[in-house]
Short mmCIF file of C-alpha atoms and ligand atoms in Angstrom, two decimals:
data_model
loop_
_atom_site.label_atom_id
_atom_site.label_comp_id
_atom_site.label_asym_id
_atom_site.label_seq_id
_atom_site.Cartn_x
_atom_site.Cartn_y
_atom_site.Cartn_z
CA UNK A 1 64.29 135.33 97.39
CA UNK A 2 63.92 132.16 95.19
CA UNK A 3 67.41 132.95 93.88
CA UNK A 4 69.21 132.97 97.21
CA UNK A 5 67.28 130.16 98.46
CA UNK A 6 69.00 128.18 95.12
CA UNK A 7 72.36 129.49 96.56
CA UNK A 8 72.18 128.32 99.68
CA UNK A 9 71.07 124.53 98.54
CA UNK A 10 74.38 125.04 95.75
CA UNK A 11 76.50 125.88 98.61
CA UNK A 12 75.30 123.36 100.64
CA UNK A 13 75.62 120.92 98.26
CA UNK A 14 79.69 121.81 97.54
CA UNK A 15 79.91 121.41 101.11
CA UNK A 16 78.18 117.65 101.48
CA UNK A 17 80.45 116.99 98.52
CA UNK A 18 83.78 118.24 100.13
CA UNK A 19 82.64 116.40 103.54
CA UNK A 20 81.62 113.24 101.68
CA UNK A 21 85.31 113.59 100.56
CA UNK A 22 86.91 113.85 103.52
CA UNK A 23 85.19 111.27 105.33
CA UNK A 24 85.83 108.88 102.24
CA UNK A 25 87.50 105.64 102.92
CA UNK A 26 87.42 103.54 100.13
CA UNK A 27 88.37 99.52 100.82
CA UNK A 28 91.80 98.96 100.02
CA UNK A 29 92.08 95.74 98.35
CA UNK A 30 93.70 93.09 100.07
CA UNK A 31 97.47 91.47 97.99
CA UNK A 32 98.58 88.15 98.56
CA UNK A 33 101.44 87.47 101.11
CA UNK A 34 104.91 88.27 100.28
CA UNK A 35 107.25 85.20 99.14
CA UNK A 36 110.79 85.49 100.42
CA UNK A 37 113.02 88.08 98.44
CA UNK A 38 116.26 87.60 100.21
CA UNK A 39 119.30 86.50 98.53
CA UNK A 40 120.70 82.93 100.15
CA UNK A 41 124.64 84.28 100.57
CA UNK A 42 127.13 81.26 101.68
CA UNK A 43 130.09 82.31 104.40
CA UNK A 44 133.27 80.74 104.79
CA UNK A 45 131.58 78.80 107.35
CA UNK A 46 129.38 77.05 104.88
CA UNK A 47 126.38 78.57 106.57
CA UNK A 48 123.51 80.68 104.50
CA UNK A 49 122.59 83.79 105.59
CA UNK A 50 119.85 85.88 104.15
CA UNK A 51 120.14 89.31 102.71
CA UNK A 52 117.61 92.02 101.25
CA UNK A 53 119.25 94.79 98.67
CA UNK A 54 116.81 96.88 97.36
CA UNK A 55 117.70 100.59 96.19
CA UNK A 56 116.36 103.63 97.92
CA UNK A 57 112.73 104.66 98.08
CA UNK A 58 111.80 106.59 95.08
CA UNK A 59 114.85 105.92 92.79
CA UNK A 60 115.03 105.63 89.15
CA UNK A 61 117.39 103.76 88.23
CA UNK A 62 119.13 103.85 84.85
CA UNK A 63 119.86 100.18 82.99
CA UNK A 64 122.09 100.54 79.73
CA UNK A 65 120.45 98.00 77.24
CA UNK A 66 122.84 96.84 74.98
CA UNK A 67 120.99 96.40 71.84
CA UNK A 68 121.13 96.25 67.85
CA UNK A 69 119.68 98.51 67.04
CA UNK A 70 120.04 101.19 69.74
CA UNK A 71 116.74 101.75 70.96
CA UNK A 72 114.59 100.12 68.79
CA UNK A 73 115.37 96.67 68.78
CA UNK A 74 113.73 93.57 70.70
CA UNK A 75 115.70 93.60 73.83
CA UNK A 76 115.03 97.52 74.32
CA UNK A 77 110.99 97.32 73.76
CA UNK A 78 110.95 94.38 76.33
CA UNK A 79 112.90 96.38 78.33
CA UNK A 80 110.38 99.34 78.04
CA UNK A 81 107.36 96.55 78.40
CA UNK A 82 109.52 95.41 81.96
CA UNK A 83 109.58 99.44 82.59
CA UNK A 84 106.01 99.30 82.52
CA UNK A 85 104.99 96.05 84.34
CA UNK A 86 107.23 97.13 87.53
CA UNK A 87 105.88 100.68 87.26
CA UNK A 88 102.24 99.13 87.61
CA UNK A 89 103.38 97.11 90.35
CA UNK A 90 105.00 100.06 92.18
CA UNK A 91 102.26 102.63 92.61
CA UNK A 92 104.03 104.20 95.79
CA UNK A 93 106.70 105.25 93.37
CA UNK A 94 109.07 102.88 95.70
CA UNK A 95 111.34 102.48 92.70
CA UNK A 96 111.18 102.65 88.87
CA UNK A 97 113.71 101.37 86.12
CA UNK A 98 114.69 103.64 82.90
CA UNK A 99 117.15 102.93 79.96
CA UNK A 100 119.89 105.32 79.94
CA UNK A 101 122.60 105.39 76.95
CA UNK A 102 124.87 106.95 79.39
CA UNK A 103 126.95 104.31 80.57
CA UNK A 104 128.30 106.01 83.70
CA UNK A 105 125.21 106.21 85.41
CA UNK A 106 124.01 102.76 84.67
CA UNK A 107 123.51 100.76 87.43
CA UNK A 108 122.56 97.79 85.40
CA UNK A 109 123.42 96.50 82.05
CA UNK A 110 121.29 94.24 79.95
CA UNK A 111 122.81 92.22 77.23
CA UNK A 112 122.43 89.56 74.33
CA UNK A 113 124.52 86.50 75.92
CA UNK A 114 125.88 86.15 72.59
CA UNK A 115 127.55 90.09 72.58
CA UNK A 116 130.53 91.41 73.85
CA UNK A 117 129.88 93.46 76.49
CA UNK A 118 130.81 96.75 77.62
CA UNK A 119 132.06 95.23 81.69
CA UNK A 120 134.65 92.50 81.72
CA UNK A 121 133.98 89.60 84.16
CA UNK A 122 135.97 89.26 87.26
CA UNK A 123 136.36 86.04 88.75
CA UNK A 124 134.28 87.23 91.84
CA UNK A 125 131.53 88.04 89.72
CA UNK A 126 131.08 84.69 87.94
CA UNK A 127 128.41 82.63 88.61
CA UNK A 128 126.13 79.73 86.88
CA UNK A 129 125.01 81.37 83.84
CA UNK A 130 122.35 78.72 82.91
CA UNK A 131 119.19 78.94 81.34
CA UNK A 132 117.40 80.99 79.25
CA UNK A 133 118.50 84.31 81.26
CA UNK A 134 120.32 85.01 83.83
CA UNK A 135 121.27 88.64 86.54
CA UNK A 136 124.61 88.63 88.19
CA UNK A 137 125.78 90.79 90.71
CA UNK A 138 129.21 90.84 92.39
CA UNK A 139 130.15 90.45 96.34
CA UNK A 140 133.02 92.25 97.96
CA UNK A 141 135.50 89.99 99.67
CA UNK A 142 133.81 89.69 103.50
CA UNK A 143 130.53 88.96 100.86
CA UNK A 144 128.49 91.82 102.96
CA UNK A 145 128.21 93.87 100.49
CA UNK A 146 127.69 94.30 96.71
CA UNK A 147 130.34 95.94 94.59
CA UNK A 148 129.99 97.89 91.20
CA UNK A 149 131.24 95.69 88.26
CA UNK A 150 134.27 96.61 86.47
CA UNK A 151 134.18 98.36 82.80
CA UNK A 152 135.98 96.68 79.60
CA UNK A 153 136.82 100.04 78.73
CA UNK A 154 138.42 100.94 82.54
CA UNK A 155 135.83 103.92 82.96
CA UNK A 156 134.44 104.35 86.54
CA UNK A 157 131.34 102.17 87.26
CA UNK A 158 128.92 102.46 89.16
CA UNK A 159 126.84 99.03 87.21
CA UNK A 160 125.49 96.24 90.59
CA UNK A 161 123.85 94.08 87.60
CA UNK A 162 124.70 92.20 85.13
CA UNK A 163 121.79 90.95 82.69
CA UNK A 164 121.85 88.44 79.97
CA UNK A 165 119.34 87.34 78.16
CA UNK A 166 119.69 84.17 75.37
CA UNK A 167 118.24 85.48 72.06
CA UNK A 168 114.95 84.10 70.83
CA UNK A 169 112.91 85.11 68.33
CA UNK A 170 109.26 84.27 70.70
CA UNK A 171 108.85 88.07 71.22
CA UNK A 172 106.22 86.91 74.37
CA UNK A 173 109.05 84.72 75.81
CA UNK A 174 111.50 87.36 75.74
CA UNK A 175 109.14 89.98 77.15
CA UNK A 176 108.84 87.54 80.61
CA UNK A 177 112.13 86.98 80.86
CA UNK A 178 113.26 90.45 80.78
CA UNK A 179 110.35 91.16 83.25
CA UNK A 180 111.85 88.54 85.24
CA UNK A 181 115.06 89.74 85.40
CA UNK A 182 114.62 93.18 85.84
CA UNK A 183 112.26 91.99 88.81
CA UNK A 184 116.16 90.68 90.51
CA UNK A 185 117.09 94.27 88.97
CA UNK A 186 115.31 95.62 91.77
CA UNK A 187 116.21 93.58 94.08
CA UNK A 188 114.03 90.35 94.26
CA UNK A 189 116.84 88.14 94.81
CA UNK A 190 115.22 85.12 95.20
CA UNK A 191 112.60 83.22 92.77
CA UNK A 192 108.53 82.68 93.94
CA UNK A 193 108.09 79.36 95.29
CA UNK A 194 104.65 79.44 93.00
CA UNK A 195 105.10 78.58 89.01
CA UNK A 196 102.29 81.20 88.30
CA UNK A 197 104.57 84.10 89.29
CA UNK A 198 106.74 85.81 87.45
CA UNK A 199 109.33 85.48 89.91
CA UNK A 200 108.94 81.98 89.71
CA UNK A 201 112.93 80.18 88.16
CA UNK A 202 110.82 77.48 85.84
CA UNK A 203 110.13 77.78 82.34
CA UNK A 204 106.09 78.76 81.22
CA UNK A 205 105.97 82.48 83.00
CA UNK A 206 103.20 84.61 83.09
CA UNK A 207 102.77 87.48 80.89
CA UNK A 208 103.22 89.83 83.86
CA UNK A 209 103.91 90.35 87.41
CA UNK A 210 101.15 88.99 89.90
CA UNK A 211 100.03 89.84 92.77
CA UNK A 212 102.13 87.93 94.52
CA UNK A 213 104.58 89.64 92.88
CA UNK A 214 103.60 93.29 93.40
CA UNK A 215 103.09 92.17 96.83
CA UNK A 216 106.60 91.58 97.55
CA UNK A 217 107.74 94.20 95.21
CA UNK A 218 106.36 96.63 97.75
CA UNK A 219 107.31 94.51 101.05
CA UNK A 220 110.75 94.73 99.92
CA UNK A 221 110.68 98.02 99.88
CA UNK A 222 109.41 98.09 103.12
CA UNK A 223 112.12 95.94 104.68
CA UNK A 224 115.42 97.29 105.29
CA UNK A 225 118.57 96.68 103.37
CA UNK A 226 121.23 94.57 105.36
CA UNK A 227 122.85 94.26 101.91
CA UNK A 228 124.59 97.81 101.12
CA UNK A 229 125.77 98.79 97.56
CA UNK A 230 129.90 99.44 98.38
CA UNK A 231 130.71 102.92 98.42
CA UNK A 232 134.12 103.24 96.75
CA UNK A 233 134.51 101.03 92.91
CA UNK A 234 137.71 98.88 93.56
CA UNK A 235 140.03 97.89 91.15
CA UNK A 236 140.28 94.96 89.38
CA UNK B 1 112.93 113.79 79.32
CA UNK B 2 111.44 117.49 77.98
CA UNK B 3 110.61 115.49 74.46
CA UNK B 4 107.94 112.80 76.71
CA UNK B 5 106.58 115.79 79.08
CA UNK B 6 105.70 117.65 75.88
CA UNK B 7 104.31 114.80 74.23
CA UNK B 8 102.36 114.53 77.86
CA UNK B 9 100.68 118.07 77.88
CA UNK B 10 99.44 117.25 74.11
CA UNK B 11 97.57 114.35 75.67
CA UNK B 12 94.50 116.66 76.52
CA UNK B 13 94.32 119.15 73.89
CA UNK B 14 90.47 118.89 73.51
CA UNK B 15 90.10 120.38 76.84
CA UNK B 16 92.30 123.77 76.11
CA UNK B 17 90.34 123.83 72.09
CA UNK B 18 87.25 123.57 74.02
CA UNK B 19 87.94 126.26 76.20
CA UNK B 20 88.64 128.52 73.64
CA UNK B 21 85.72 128.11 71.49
CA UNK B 22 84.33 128.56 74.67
CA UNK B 23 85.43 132.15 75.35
CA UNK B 24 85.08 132.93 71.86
CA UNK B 25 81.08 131.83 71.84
CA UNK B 26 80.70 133.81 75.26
CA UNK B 27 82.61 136.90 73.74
CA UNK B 28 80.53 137.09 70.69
CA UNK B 29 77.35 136.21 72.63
CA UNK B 30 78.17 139.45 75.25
CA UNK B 31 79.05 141.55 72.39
CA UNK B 32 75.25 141.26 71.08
CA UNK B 33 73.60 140.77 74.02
CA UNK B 34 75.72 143.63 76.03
CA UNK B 35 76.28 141.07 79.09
CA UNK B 36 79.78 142.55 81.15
CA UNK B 37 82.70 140.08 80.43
CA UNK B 38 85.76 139.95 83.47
CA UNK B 39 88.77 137.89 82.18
CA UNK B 40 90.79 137.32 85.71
CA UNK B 41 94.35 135.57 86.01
CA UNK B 42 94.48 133.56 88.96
CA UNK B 43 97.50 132.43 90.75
CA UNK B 44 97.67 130.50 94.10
CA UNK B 45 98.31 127.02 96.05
CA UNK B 46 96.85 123.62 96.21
CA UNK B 47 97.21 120.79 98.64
CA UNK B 48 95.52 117.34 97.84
CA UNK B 49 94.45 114.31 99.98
CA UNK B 50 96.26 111.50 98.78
CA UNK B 51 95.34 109.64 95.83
CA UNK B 52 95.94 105.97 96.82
CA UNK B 53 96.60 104.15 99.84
CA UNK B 54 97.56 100.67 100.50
CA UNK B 55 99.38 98.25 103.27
CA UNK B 56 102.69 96.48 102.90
CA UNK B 57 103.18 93.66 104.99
CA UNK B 58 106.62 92.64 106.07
CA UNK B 59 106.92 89.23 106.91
CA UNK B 60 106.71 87.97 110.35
CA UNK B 61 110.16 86.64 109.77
CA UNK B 62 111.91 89.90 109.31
CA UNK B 63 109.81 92.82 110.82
CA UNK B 64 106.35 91.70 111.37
CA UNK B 65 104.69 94.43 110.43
CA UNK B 66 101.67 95.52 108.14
CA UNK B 67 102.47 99.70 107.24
CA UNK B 68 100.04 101.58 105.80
CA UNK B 69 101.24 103.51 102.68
CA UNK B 70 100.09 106.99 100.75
CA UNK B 71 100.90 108.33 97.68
CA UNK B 72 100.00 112.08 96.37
CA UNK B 73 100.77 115.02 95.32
CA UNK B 74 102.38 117.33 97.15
CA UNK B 75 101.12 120.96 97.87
CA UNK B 76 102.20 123.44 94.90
CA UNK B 77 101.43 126.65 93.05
CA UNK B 78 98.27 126.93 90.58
CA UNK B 79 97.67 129.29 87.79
CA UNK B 80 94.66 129.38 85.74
CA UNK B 81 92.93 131.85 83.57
CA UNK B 82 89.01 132.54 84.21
CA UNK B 83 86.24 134.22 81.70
CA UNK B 84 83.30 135.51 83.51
CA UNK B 85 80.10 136.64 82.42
CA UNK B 86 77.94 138.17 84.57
CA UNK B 87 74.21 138.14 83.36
CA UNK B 88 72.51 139.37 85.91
CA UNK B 89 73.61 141.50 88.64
CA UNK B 90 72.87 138.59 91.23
CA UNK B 91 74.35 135.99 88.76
CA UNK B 92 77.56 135.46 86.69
CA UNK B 93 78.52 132.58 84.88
CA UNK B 94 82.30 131.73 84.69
CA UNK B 95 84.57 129.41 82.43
CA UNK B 96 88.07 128.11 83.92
CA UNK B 97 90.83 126.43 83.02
CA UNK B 98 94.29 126.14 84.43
CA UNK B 99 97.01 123.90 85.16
CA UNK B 100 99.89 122.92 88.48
CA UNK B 101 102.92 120.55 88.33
CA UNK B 102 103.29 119.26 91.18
CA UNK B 103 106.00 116.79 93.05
CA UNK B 104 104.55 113.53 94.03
CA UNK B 105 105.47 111.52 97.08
CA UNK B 106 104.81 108.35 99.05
CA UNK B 107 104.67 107.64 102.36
CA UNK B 108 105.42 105.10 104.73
CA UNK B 109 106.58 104.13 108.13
CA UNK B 110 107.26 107.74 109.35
CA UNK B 111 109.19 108.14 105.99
CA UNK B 112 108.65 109.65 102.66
CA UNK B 113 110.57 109.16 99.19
CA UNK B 114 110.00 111.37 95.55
CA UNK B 115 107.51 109.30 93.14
CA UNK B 116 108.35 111.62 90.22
CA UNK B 117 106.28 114.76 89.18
CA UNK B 118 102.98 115.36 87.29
CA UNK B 119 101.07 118.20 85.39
CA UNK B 120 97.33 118.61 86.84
CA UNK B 121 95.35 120.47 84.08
CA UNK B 122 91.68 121.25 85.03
CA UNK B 123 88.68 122.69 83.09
CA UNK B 124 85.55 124.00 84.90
CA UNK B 125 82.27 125.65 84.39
CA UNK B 126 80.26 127.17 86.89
CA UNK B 127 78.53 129.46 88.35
CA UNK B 128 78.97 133.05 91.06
CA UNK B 129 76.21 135.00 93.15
CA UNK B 130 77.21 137.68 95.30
CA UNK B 131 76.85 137.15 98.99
CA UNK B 132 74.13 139.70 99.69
CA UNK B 133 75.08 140.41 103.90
CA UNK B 134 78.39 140.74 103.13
CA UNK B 135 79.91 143.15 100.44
CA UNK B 136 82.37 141.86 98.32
CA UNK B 137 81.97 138.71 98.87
CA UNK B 138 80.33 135.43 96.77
CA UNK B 139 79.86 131.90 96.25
CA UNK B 140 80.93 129.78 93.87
CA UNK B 141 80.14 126.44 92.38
CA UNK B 142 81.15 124.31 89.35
CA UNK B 143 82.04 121.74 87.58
CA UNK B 144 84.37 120.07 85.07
CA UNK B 145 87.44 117.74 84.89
CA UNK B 146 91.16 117.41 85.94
CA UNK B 147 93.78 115.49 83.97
CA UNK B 148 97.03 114.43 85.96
CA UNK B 149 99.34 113.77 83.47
CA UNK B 150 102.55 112.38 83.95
CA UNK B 151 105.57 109.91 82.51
CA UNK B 152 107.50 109.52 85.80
CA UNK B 153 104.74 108.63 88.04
CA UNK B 154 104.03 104.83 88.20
CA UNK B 155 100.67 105.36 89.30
CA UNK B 156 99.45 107.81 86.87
CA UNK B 157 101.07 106.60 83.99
CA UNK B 158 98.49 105.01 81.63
CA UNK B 159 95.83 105.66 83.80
CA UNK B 160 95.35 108.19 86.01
CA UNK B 161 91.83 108.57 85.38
CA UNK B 162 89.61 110.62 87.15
CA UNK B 163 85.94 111.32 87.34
CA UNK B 164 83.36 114.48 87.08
CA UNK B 165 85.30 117.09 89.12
CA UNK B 166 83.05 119.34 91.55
CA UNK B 167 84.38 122.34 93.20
CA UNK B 168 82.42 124.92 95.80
CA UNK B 169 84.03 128.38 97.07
CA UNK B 170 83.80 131.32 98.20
CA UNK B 171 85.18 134.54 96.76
CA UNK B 172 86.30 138.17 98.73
CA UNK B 173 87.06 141.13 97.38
CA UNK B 174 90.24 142.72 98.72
CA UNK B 175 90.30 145.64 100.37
CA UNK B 176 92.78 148.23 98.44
CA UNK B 177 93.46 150.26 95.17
CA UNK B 178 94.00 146.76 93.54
CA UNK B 179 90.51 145.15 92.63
CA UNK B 180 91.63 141.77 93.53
CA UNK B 181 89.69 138.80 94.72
CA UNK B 182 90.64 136.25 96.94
CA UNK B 183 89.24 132.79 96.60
CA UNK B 184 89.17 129.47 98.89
CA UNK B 185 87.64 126.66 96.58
CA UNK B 186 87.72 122.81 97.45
CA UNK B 187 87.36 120.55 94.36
CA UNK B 188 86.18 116.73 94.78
CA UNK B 189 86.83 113.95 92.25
CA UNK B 190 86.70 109.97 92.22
CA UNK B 191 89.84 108.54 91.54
CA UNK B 192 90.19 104.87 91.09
CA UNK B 193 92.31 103.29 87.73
CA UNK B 194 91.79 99.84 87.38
CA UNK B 195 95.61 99.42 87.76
CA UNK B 196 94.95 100.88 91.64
CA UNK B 197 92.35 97.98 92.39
CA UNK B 198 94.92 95.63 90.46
CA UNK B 199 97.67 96.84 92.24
CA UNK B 200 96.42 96.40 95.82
CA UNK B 201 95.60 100.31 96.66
CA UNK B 202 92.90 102.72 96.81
CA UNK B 203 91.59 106.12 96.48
CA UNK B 204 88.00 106.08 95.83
CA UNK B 205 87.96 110.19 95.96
CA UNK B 206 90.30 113.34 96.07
CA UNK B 207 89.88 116.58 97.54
CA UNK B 208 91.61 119.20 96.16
CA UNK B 209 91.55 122.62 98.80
CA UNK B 210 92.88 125.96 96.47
CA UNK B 211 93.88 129.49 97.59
CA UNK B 212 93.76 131.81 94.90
CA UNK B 213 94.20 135.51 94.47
CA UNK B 214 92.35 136.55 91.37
CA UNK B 215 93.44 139.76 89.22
CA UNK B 216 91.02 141.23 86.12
CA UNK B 217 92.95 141.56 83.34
CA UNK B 218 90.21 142.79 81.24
CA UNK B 219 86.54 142.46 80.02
CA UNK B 220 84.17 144.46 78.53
CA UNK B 221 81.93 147.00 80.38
ZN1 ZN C 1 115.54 84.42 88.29
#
């Protein structure tokens, strides 16, 4: 009798747990509005016009990091440290960066300044490349539209991005700019109005992405892209 | 990719040691004290609540909306391997431990998109007394831990901590020439990494429902 009585207050309890579980609704914590993340594109008519890119929900996508040594030199463990940072911010899996050695599938290429390169630079990809870092994409001619940037080597492509980064030996320095940059990797085009972001285009970043950050991060993700990826790689 | 998942699994290798020493205490204990030992394979399904949720706002500018967005796991098969020992007729005590790789998703704005996938590898102790009115049938509590390892999944990776993991069910003997058992369990955990809270999203708790059919694949008498 005592026995069953003790199963029936067990059983109960598994029950009052797997209700209290149901019914849970724990306070979601509130971010920070979203600064803007569209890129500023100029027409023919001198008038800006604002475009979001961002890649589909859910992708990985694969960034060739040109380093020396492969794999285990600076620019590849900031790389991994970005990896991380962008992963933290993303928690709905809306997107995540990897390094590939695979150049085919890259769609982004990071770089010493100082290196050769494995694309060559057509003149509708050039831009300023000032400061301390720098990510370039390339527009198709009507500029609706980003194109994949040509190979040195004449290979298909498939690369959007173009990162450089100048060398430094301030391992911290490098770590926030390669956050940085990777954050216009996936596709914050713009720069935080706020110097405490790591978004922000000044000098004196923070070690990470804030929430400010993470909270456009994930509204950009939410916002639909009026800035396509061209299907077919045209020739130089 | 395989190299990291490996390198994942070996993450929690006190839990699969301990169950071990486990089975080998309770073997050696039955052998002297004569208690009947059931080892069952289980095989079956689970489906999980989500384990974080947040809201994206889209600027008034563009959209003007706030969505709300879920990530989890989504339902998949379970296997685990069970050691009972029952010490009294009314009362057996039973040591689990299994494991489920599941896909996880988010969700958002009527849409959903792959967030990589994950191993979920749980340990439990706990307890089974036969449901006198009805033959063949028990209840089961217990309770223990579950691990979601992962190196795809942004939100697991580094964290994914959970707490104390409770579980209640009930188990049914199958009519046939087949002695097996079929179980419906619901497990309960808190989950909340720091890197949820820092990251804007929630969980607070996850409820795990499971359907297993259990087989015995030995025991002593
Ligand atoms: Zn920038």
């Amino acid at each position: 009798m005592n026995r069953r009585r003790g199963t029936g207050s067990m059983w109960r309890m598994a029950v009052v747990a797997a209700l209290a579980a149901a019914c849970d609704s724990a306070t979601i914590p509130a971010l920070p509005g979203p600064y803007d993340f569209r890129l500023a594109i100029y027409g023919a008519d001198g008038r800006a016009r604002q475009r979001t890119f961002h890649w589909d929900r859910g992708a990985v996508v694969p960034v060739y990091v040109d380093d020396e040594p492969v794999g285990a030199g600076a620019l590849s463990q900031a790389f991994r440290r970005a990896v991380r940072a962008w992963g933290a911010a993303a928690v709905f899996g809306e997107v995540r960066l990897r390094e590939t050695t695979d150049l085919g599938e890259a769609r982004a290429v990071l770089r010493w300044h100082d290196a050769t390169g494995v694309l060559s630079t057509p003149m509708t990809c050039l831009g300023p490349v000032t400061g301390a870092a720098s990510t370039l994409g390339c527009l198709n001619d009507p500029r609706d539209a980003l194109r994949t940037w040509p190979r040195r080597d004449g290979e298909p492509s498939q690369v959007i991005y173009r990162v450089v980064i100048r060398r430094t030996d301030d391992r911290e320095l490098l770590d926030r700019l390669v956050i940085h940059e990777m954050g216009h990797v996936l596709g914050i085009l713009s720069h935080s109005p706020n110097p405490s972001d790591i978004m922000w285009a000044g000098p004196d970043l923070p070690p990470a992405p804030t929430a400010r950050d993470r909270s456009t991060l994930r509204s950009l993700y939410q916002t639909p892209v009026d800035l396509p990826v061209e299907s077919a790689s045209p020739g130089e | 990719m395989t190299g990291v998942r490996v390198q994942d699994l070996a993450r929690g290798p006190g839990y699969g040691g301990l169950l071990h020493l486990v089975l080998m205490a309770l073997s050696a204990a039955s052998a002297g004290a004569q208690i009947p030992l059931t080892v069952e394979v289980r095989a079956g399904g689970v489906y999980s609540t989500p384990f974080a949720r947040g809201i994206a706002v889209v600027p008034a500018e563009l959209e003007a909306v706030a969505r709300d967005l879920v990530v989890g796991p989504r339902p998949a098969p379970v296997a685990e391997l069970a050691l009972a020992a029952r010490l009294d007729p009314s009362f057996a005590l039973e040591f689990r431990s299994g494991a489920s790789i599941a896909d996880v998703a988010g969700e958002g704005g009527g849409d959903s998109w792959p967030a990589g996938r994950m191993t979920a590898v749980h340990i439990l102790g706990g307890v089974r007394f036969p449901l006198s009115p009805l033959p063949g049938a028990d209840v089961r509590a217990g309770a223990g831990k579950v691990l979601y390892l992962s190196s795809e999944v942004n939100l697991l990776e580094g964290s994914g901590q959970t707490g104390v993991l409770l579980s209640g069910g009930f188990g049914y003997r199958l009519p046939g020439p087949v002695p097996a058992i079929g179980v419906a369990e619901a497990q309960w955990h808190e989950f909340d990494p720091a890197a949820l809270a820092e990251a804007g999203a929630a969980a607070g708790a996850v409820t795990r429902f499971l359907a297993w059919l259990a087989l015995p694949v030995g025991g002593t008498p």
